[in-house]
Amino acid sequence: MAEFLMPHLGADMTEGKLLGWRKKPGDHVSRGDIIADVETDKADIEVEVFTTGIVEKFLVEPGTSVPVGTPLAIIRTDGEAPSVPVRREAPPTQIPSAAPTPAVPAAKPVLVVPPPSPHRIHISPVAKKLAAELGVDVATVTPMGPGGRITREDIERAAKARPAAVPATPATPVPPAAAPAPAVIAPPAPLDKQARMRQTIAAAMARSKREIPHYYLSTTIDLKHLLDWLTEENQKRPVEDRLLYGVLLIKAVALTLREFPELNAVWEAGQLMVKPEIHVGVAISIRQGGLIAPALHQVDKKSLIELMRDFRDLIQRARAGSLRSSELSESTITVTSLGEQGVETVFGIIYPPQVALVGFGKVVQRPWVVDGQALAVRPVITATLSADHRVSDGHRGGLFLSSLERRLQQPEKL
């Protein structure tokens, strides 16, 4: 049996709310199937299952918020026997053969024991009469007479021991002074989704700056050849298949990571864990505010056409709130661009447990020395690297940016 757990959909997630199940007990699921919808502080996520088998049972009801790692369901892997205990058949009841029924002996007379009598009060007739006149409850009187009998003196003593009745106050009752109204403390207003998103982003970024020793590098790259190539390439394509230059930047980063595996990794449990596949997170601003960085999978292995298609789909689903769990948990590096916002240089904060982030600014026209001889005006872009100093240093970071620049000079090889 395998437990299906509340997934960890990013470093800033501590719990999730199960919105609903996409399967039901007894359904067969395969790795990658959507099994549930989970609400996080950033988005509603379609959660995939990573076990192939039969849904044995659910452990959490929809509408419940549980911490990350909480078992949500039990999945019986293929080949396993069901955990439901086998129903054992009851042994057959033996029906005796017909036989003469023995005579039932006559019931013996039962000795009926009378219930104990209630506590009996010994009181003299005079004392009983006096108690009635004075309104004394004889059950509350302590007998002091011989043999535990209540006497006249006991009744008189009990009558005197009663508290005197408080006479009614003839005066006009004075209304009590108005007590000060208790201070009403209004409960804190629940945070809306955008506020919760800002809180989670703040927690993740604070953790990043607290735990990750960043270093930053930048370089300016001539994009004339890349943009000329892109213009010519798009003229050959129908409108729906045209490429954005941002996709070329993402592909160039992915190919460069092949040379620098220490940057295609995460830092977990105090050590570097290099990942075999290159999943690049892309920072996307969502309409209601905030950022999210879902992953494009296996970017280095995809053609530009495939990458462009996946890029468009990812943006649409991120803004529609229909991302998948694997897209929020498997990226090893983030690429961010603020060029559309007019920013020339971006020094990003690493999203833990990742170990690097590449930033791109806007394309600007700058005077540029071409081939070390002529001065020309060129479209250039500033690329930055924010990296974790625990896993790399400025030397390797500089080589990374140099390799990235070379790749962007050869767009036909992307």
Tab-separated table of N, CA, C and O in Angstrom, residues 307-402:
chain	number	residue	atom	x	y	z
A	307	LEU	N	8.296	24.140	-27.037
A	307	LEU	CA	8.479	25.014	-25.874
A	307	LEU	C	7.536	26.211	-25.926
A	307	LEU	O	6.973	26.620	-24.902
A	308	MET	N	7.371	26.765	-27.122
A	308	MET	CA	6.455	27.901	-27.275
A	308	MET	C	5.026	27.490	-26.933
A	308	MET	O	4.303	28.217	-26.235
A	309	ARG	N	4.624	26.325	-27.400
A	309	ARG	CA	3.279	25.832	-27.103
A	309	ARG	C	3.093	25.623	-25.595
A	309	ARG	O	2.083	26.046	-25.019
A	310	ASP	N	4.089	24.982	-24.973
A	310	ASP	CA	3.991	24.722	-23.534
A	310	ASP	C	4.047	26.022	-22.722
A	310	ASP	O	3.406	26.141	-21.668
A	311	PHE	N	4.827	26.969	-23.203
A	311	PHE	CA	4.954	28.255	-22.508
A	311	PHE	C	3.612	28.989	-22.489
A	311	PHE	O	3.177	29.497	-21.454
A	312	ARG	N	2.954	29.036	-23.648
A	312	ARG	CA	1.641	29.695	-23.715
A	312	ARG	C	0.626	28.992	-22.819
A	312	ARG	O	-0.156	29.621	-22.101
A	313	ASP	N	0.644	27.668	-22.888
A	313	ASP	CA	-0.300	26.891	-22.072
A	313	ASP	C	-0.047	27.125	-20.587
A	313	ASP	O	-1.007	27.275	-19.809
A	314	LEU	N	1.211	27.191	-20.199
A	314	LEU	CA	1.542	27.382	-18.776
A	314	LEU	C	1.054	28.741	-18.280
A	314	LEU	O	0.495	28.847	-17.181
A	315	ILE	N	1.253	29.773	-19.076
A	315	ILE	CA	0.812	31.109	-18.664
A	315	ILE	C	-0.712	31.152	-18.528
A	315	ILE	O	-1.252	31.685	-17.548
A	316	GLN	N	-1.403	30.566	-19.503
A	316	GLN	CA	-2.865	30.581	-19.444
A	316	GLN	C	-3.370	29.841	-18.215
A	316	GLN	O	-4.280	30.318	-17.517
A	317	ARG	N	-2.792	28.691	-17.939
A	317	ARG	CA	-3.279	27.910	-16.800
A	317	ARG	C	-2.879	28.543	-15.475
A	317	ARG	O	-3.606	28.454	-14.485
A	318	ALA	N	-1.715	29.186	-15.422
A	318	ALA	CA	-1.304	29.862	-14.182
A	318	ALA	C	-2.277	30.984	-13.847
A	318	ALA	O	-2.656	31.171	-12.682
A	319	ARG	N	-2.701	31.725	-14.857
A	319	ARG	CA	-3.609	32.842	-14.608
A	319	ARG	C	-5.054	32.383	-14.451
A	319	ARG	O	-5.891	33.125	-13.937
A	320	ALA	N	-5.338	31.152	-14.904
A	320	ALA	CA	-6.681	30.600	-14.725
A	320	ALA	C	-6.786	29.766	-13.455
A	320	ALA	O	-7.860	29.300	-13.094
A	321	GLY	N	-5.637	29.564	-12.766
A	321	GLY	CA	-5.659	28.789	-11.524
A	321	GLY	C	-5.829	27.309	-11.737
A	321	GLY	O	-6.537	26.642	-10.976
A	322	SER	N	-5.192	26.748	-12.778
A	322	SER	CA	-5.321	25.309	-13.033
A	322	SER	C	-3.954	24.676	-13.259
A	322	SER	O	-3.772	23.901	-14.189
A	323	LEU	N	-3.017	25.016	-12.406
A	323	LEU	CA	-1.689	24.400	-12.506
A	323	LEU	C	-1.712	23.014	-11.890
A	323	LEU	O	-2.604	22.659	-11.125
A	324	ARG	N	-0.697	22.242	-12.225
A	324	ARG	CA	-0.559	20.889	-11.688
A	324	ARG	C	0.540	20.862	-10.636
A	324	ARG	O	1.462	21.668	-10.654
A	325	SER	N	0.419	19.868	-9.764
A	325	SER	CA	1.350	19.810	-8.636
A	325	SER	C	2.792	19.649	-9.084
A	325	SER	O	3.700	20.234	-8.498
A	326	SER	N	3.040	18.872	-10.140
A	326	SER	CA	4.422	18.666	-10.579
A	326	SER	C	5.026	19.954	-11.110
A	326	SER	O	6.243	20.121	-11.093
A	327	GLU	N	4.188	20.865	-11.565
A	327	GLU	CA	4.710	22.124	-12.093
A	327	GLU	C	5.130	23.079	-10.983
A	327	GLU	O	5.779	24.092	-11.251
A	328	LEU	N	4.740	22.779	-9.760
A	328	LEU	CA	5.104	23.651	-8.645
A	328	LEU	C	6.111	23.010	-7.705
A	328	LEU	O	6.424	23.570	-6.661
A	329	SER	N	6.586	21.843	-8.031
A	329	SER	CA	7.472	21.157	-7.089
A	329	SER	C	8.731	20.609	-7.723
A	329	SER	O	9.563	20.050	-7.018
A	330	GLU	N	8.905	20.770	-9.037
A	330	GLU	CA	10.027	20.081	-9.670
A	330	GLU	C	11.026	20.997	-10.356
A	330	GLU	O	11.985	20.511	-10.926
A	331	SER	N	10.817	22.301	-10.326
A	331	SER	CA	11.778	23.172	-11.005
A	331	SER	C	13.070	23.277	-10.194
A	331	SER	O	13.073	23.177	-8.964
A	332	THR	N	14.173	23.471	-10.912
A	332	THR	CA	15.475	23.548	-10.264
A	332	THR	C	16.086	24.935	-10.375
A	332	THR	O	17.077	25.222	-9.699
A	333	ILE	N	15.530	25.757	-11.223
A	333	ILE	CA	16.039	27.113	-11.404
A	333	ILE	C	14.867	27.960	-11.895
A	333	ILE	O	13.909	27.423	-12.470
A	334	THR	N	14.926	29.243	-11.633
A	334	THR	CA	13.856	30.136	-12.085
A	334	THR	C	14.424	31.166	-13.055
A	334	THR	O	15.516	31.692	-12.839
A	335	VAL	N	13.662	31.420	-14.114
A	335	VAL	CA	13.983	32.490	-15.055
A	335	VAL	C	12.927	33.568	-14.907
A	335	VAL	O	11.730	33.273	-14.937
A	336	THR	N	13.364	34.785	-14.710
A	336	THR	CA	12.423	35.893	-14.555
A	336	THR	C	12.822	37.014	-15.499
A	336	THR	O	14.006	37.229	-15.757
A	337	SER	N	11.828	37.698	-16.005
A	337	SER	CA	12.072	38.817	-16.902
A	337	SER	C	11.120	39.949	-16.563
A	337	SER	O	9.911	39.722	-16.418
A	338	LEU	N	11.669	41.137	-16.406
A	338	LEU	CA	10.842	42.316	-16.153
A	338	LEU	C	11.000	43.330	-17.268
A	338	LEU	O	10.794	44.526	-17.073
A	339	GLY	N	11.378	42.820	-18.437
A	339	GLY	CA	11.563	43.721	-19.571
A	339	GLY	C	10.294	44.445	-19.953
A	339	GLY	O	10.326	45.634	-20.306
A	340	GLU	N	9.152	43.762	-19.897
A	340	GLU	CA	7.892	44.412	-20.263
A	340	GLU	C	7.534	45.531	-19.298
A	340	GLU	O	6.740	46.407	-19.623
A	341	GLN	N	8.094	45.492	-18.099
A	341	GLN	CA	7.832	46.556	-17.127
A	341	GLN	C	8.860	47.682	-17.232
A	341	GLN	O	8.882	48.588	-16.393
A	342	GLY	N	9.740	47.609	-18.224
A	342	GLY	CA	10.702	48.674	-18.429
A	342	GLY	C	11.953	48.581	-17.586
A	342	GLY	O	12.742	49.524	-17.511
A	343	VAL	N	12.137	47.432	-16.940
A	343	VAL	CA	13.299	47.253	-16.073
A	343	VAL	C	14.488	46.789	-16.908
A	343	VAL	O	14.373	45.864	-17.706
A	344	GLU	N	15.649	47.415	-16.705
A	344	GLU	CA	16.820	47.036	-17.480
A	344	GLU	C	17.617	45.914	-16.819
A	344	GLU	O	18.242	45.105	-17.495
A	345	THR	N	17.607	45.869	-15.481
A	345	THR	CA	18.415	44.869	-14.781
A	345	THR	C	17.614	44.280	-13.629
A	345	THR	O	16.988	45.022	-12.869
A	346	VAL	N	17.644	42.973	-13.516
A	346	VAL	CA	16.894	42.270	-12.472
A	346	VAL	C	17.870	41.459	-11.623
A	346	VAL	O	18.569	40.583	-12.143
A	347	PHE	N	17.942	41.747	-10.345
A	347	PHE	CA	18.718	40.931	-9.415
A	347	PHE	C	17.703	40.199	-8.541
A	347	PHE	O	17.209	40.744	-7.555
A	348	GLY	N	17.375	38.984	-8.925
A	348	GLY	CA	16.312	38.248	-8.272
A	348	GLY	C	16.746	37.561	-6.994
A	348	GLY	O	17.942	37.438	-6.697
A	349	ILE	N	15.752	37.139	-6.244
A	349	ILE	CA	15.978	36.377	-5.010
A	349	ILE	C	15.691	34.913	-5.304
A	349	ILE	O	14.657	34.574	-5.881
A	350	ILE	N	16.607	34.070	-4.913
A	350	ILE	CA	16.498	32.640	-5.199
A	350	ILE	C	15.297	32.064	-4.457
A	350	ILE	O	15.064	32.362	-3.284
A	351	TYR	N	14.548	31.216	-5.152
A	351	TYR	CA	13.379	30.572	-4.553
A	351	TYR	C	13.814	29.239	-3.945
A	351	TYR	O	14.140	28.297	-4.663
A	352	PRO	N	13.869	29.150	-2.612
A	352	PRO	CA	14.351	27.903	-2.006
A	352	PRO	C	13.411	26.726	-2.276
A	352	PRO	O	12.205	26.922	-2.393
A	353	PRO	N	13.949	25.517	-2.406
A	353	PRO	CA	15.345	25.112	-2.198
A	353	PRO	C	16.210	25.209	-3.445
A	353	PRO	O	17.262	24.579	-3.488
A	354	GLN	N	15.784	25.956	-4.470
A	354	GLN	CA	16.615	26.113	-5.651
A	354	GLN	C	17.911	26.834	-5.270
A	354	GLN	O	18.020	27.421	-4.188
A	355	VAL	N	18.856	26.812	-6.211
A	355	VAL	CA	20.162	27.388	-5.896
A	355	VAL	C	20.556	28.486	-6.882
A	355	VAL	O	21.674	29.003	-6.784
A	356	ALA	N	19.674	28.831	-7.814
A	356	ALA	CA	20.041	29.873	-8.773
A	356	ALA	C	18.798	30.484	-9.397
A	356	ALA	O	17.719	29.869	-9.410
A	357	LEU	N	18.964	31.683	-9.900
A	357	LEU	CA	17.902	32.397	-10.621
A	357	LEU	C	18.573	33.251	-11.691
A	357	LEU	O	19.600	33.882	-11.436
A	358	VAL	N	18.003	33.232	-12.884
A	358	VAL	CA	18.519	34.041	-13.989
A	358	VAL	C	17.499	35.119	-14.304
A	358	VAL	O	16.307	34.826	-14.473
A	359	GLY	N	17.952	36.350	-14.367
A	359	GLY	CA	17.059	37.463	-14.648
A	359	GLY	C	17.426	38.157	-15.949
A	359	GLY	O	18.605	38.255	-16.303
A	360	PHE	N	16.392	38.628	-16.662
A	360	PHE	CA	16.597	39.383	-17.899
A	360	PHE	C	15.822	40.693	-17.805
A	360	PHE	O	14.677	40.723	-17.329
A	361	GLY	N	16.458	41.773	-18.277
A	361	GLY	CA	15.796	43.062	-18.340
A	361	GLY	C	15.224	43.296	-19.734
A	361	GLY	O	15.108	42.365	-20.549
A	362	LYS	N	14.916	44.534	-20.018
A	362	LYS	CA	14.340	44.839	-21.333
A	362	LYS	C	15.459	45.005	-22.364
A	362	LYS	O	16.616	45.281	-22.027
A	363	VAL	N	15.087	44.828	-23.610
A	363	VAL	CA	16.027	45.037	-24.706
A	363	VAL	C	16.111	46.535	-24.971
A	363	VAL	O	15.083	47.192	-25.181
A	364	VAL	N	17.306	47.070	-24.945
A	364	VAL	CA	17.509	48.511	-25.150
A	364	VAL	C	18.558	48.720	-26.234
A	364	VAL	O	19.402	47.841	-26.496
A	365	GLN	N	18.499	49.861	-26.869
A	365	GLN	CA	19.479	50.224	-27.883
A	365	GLN	C	20.661	50.921	-27.200
A	365	GLN	O	20.473	51.870	-26.446
A	366	ARG	N	21.876	50.400	-27.485
A	366	ARG	CA	23.080	50.932	-26.854
A	366	ARG	C	24.199	51.034	-27.899
A	366	ARG	O	24.275	50.203	-28.815
A	367	PRO	N	25.067	52.013	-27.725
A	367	PRO	CA	26.262	52.019	-28.571
A	367	PRO	C	27.132	50.799	-28.240
A	367	PRO	O	27.292	50.433	-27.066
A	368	TRP	N	27.619	50.145	-29.290
A	368	TRP	CA	28.275	48.844	-29.071
A	368	TRP	C	29.477	48.731	-30.012
A	368	TRP	O	29.361	49.082	-31.201
A	369	VAL	N	30.578	48.288	-29.514
A	369	VAL	CA	31.759	48.071	-30.344
A	369	VAL	C	31.641	46.694	-30.981
A	369	VAL	O	31.593	45.676	-30.285
A	370	VAL	N	31.593	46.684	-32.325
A	370	VAL	CA	31.406	45.432	-33.058
A	370	VAL	C	32.763	44.920	-33.531
A	370	VAL	O	33.525	45.654	-34.175
A	371	ASP	N	33.029	43.683	-33.181
A	371	ASP	CA	34.278	43.022	-33.570
A	371	ASP	C	35.503	43.818	-33.131
A	371	ASP	O	36.573	43.742	-33.766
A	372	GLY	N	35.363	44.583	-32.102
A	372	GLY	CA	36.512	45.313	-31.557
A	372	GLY	C	36.976	46.457	-32.425
A	372	GLY	O	38.053	47.026	-32.176
A	373	GLN	N	36.180	46.832	-33.442
A	373	GLN	CA	36.662	47.864	-34.360
A	373	GLN	C	35.646	48.980	-34.563
A	373	GLN	O	35.956	50.150	-34.379
A	374	ALA	N	34.441	48.620	-34.967
A	374	ALA	CA	33.452	49.630	-35.336
A	374	ALA	C	32.469	49.860	-34.201
A	374	ALA	O	32.130	48.950	-33.433
A	375	LEU	N	32.036	51.098	-34.123
A	375	LEU	CA	31.022	51.446	-33.137
A	375	LEU	C	29.662	51.460	-33.814
A	375	LEU	O	29.494	52.079	-34.862
A	376	ALA	N	28.701	50.755	-33.216
A	376	ALA	CA	27.366	50.678	-33.807
A	376	ALA	C	26.327	50.715	-32.691
A	376	ALA	O	26.647	50.578	-31.501
A	377	VAL	N	25.095	50.925	-33.098
A	377	VAL	CA	23.971	50.876	-32.154
A	377	VAL	C	23.391	49.469	-32.219
A	377	VAL	O	23.013	48.987	-33.294
A	378	ARG	N	23.296	48.828	-31.071
A	378	ARG	CA	22.858	47.438	-31.033
A	378	ARG	C	21.748	47.248	-29.991
A	378	ARG	O	21.737	47.919	-28.939
A	379	PRO	N	20.833	46.307	-30.274
A	379	PRO	CA	19.874	45.931	-29.215
A	379	PRO	C	20.579	45.009	-28.220
A	379	PRO	O	21.113	43.955	-28.589
A	380	VAL	N	20.586	45.391	-26.971
A	380	VAL	CA	21.282	44.594	-25.954
A	380	VAL	C	20.332	44.293	-24.800
A	380	VAL	O	19.331	44.993	-24.586
A	381	ILE	N	20.684	43.284	-24.055
A	381	ILE	CA	19.894	42.891	-22.880
A	381	ILE	C	20.858	42.571	-21.747
A	381	ILE	O	21.982	42.074	-21.996
A	382	THR	N	20.474	42.876	-20.533
A	382	THR	CA	21.299	42.562	-19.365
A	382	THR	C	20.787	41.266	-18.729
A	382	THR	O	19.608	41.175	-18.365
A	383	ALA	N	21.690	40.302	-18.661
A	383	ALA	CA	21.375	39.030	-17.996
A	383	ALA	C	22.093	38.989	-16.653
A	383	ALA	O	23.263	39.365	-16.557
A	384	THR	N	21.367	38.556	-15.618
A	384	THR	CA	21.960	38.468	-14.278
A	384	THR	C	21.858	37.044	-13.766
A	384	THR	O	20.979	36.277	-14.173
A	385	LEU	N	22.762	36.720	-12.890
A	385	LEU	CA	22.720	35.426	-12.213
A	385	LEU	C	22.737	35.673	-10.709
A	385	LEU	O	23.663	36.310	-10.186
A	386	SER	N	21.714	35.200	-10.024
A	386	SER	CA	21.704	35.148	-8.560
A	386	SER	C	21.960	33.693	-8.193
A	386	SER	O	21.195	32.806	-8.598
A	387	ALA	N	23.019	33.434	-7.462
A	387	ALA	CA	23.390	32.042	-7.180
A	387	ALA	C	23.700	31.849	-5.707
A	387	ALA	O	24.061	32.795	-4.990
A	388	ASP	N	23.553	30.608	-5.277
A	388	ASP	CA	23.813	30.203	-3.894
A	388	ASP	C	25.307	29.955	-3.731
A	388	ASP	O	25.871	29.076	-4.383
A	389	HIS	N	25.942	30.714	-2.866
A	389	HIS	CA	27.389	30.602	-2.689
A	389	HIS	C	27.794	29.296	-2.012
A	389	HIS	O	28.974	28.954	-1.965
A	390	ARG	N	26.848	28.567	-1.474
A	390	ARG	CA	27.191	27.271	-0.864
A	390	ARG	C	27.489	26.231	-1.928
A	390	ARG	O	28.146	25.214	-1.644
A	391	VAL	N	27.000	26.439	-3.149
A	391	VAL	CA	27.152	25.401	-4.171
A	391	VAL	C	27.980	25.875	-5.359
A	391	VAL	O	28.356	25.059	-6.203
A	392	SER	N	28.210	27.156	-5.481
A	392	SER	CA	29.021	27.658	-6.598
A	392	SER	C	29.685	28.957	-6.155
A	392	SER	O	29.435	29.464	-5.058
A	393	ASP	N	30.503	29.486	-7.029
A	393	ASP	CA	31.178	30.738	-6.707
A	393	ASP	C	31.172	31.641	-7.933
A	393	ASP	O	30.655	31.274	-9.000
A	394	GLY	N	31.757	32.805	-7.760
A	394	GLY	CA	31.751	33.778	-8.840
A	394	GLY	C	32.438	33.281	-10.097
A	394	GLY	O	32.041	33.647	-11.215
A	395	HIS	N	33.461	32.444	-9.946
A	395	HIS	CA	34.161	31.925	-11.125
A	395	HIS	C	33.226	31.076	-11.980
A	395	HIS	O	33.094	31.308	-13.192
A	396	ARG	N	32.547	30.134	-11.348
A	396	ARG	CA	31.614	29.276	-12.091
A	396	ARG	C	30.419	30.093	-12.590
A	396	ARG	O	29.909	29.868	-13.689
A	397	GLY	N	29.970	31.029	-11.773
A	397	GLY	CA	28.867	31.869	-12.202
A	397	GLY	C	29.231	32.698	-13.429
A	397	GLY	O	28.418	32.857	-14.352
A	398	GLY	N	30.458	33.213	-13.450
A	398	GLY	CA	30.901	33.982	-14.605
A	398	GLY	C	30.972	33.120	-15.863
A	398	GLY	O	30.572	33.556	-16.956
A	399	LEU	N	31.463	31.907	-15.715
A	399	LEU	CA	31.507	30.996	-16.859
A	399	LEU	C	30.102	30.666	-17.355
A	399	LEU	O	29.869	30.510	-18.565
A	400	PHE	N	29.170	30.546	-16.412
A	400	PHE	CA	27.781	30.272	-16.798
A	400	PHE	C	27.248	31.401	-17.678
A	400	PHE	O	26.662	31.158	-18.737
A	401	LEU	N	27.436	32.643	-17.251
A	401	LEU	CA	26.927	33.769	-18.038
A	401	LEU	C	27.629	33.876	-19.385
A	401	LEU	O	27.003	34.224	-20.397
A	402	SER	N	28.926	33.569	-19.424
A	402	SER	CA	29.651	33.613	-20.704
A	402	SER	C	29.102	32.559	-21.665
A	402	SER	O	28.934	32.817	-22.871
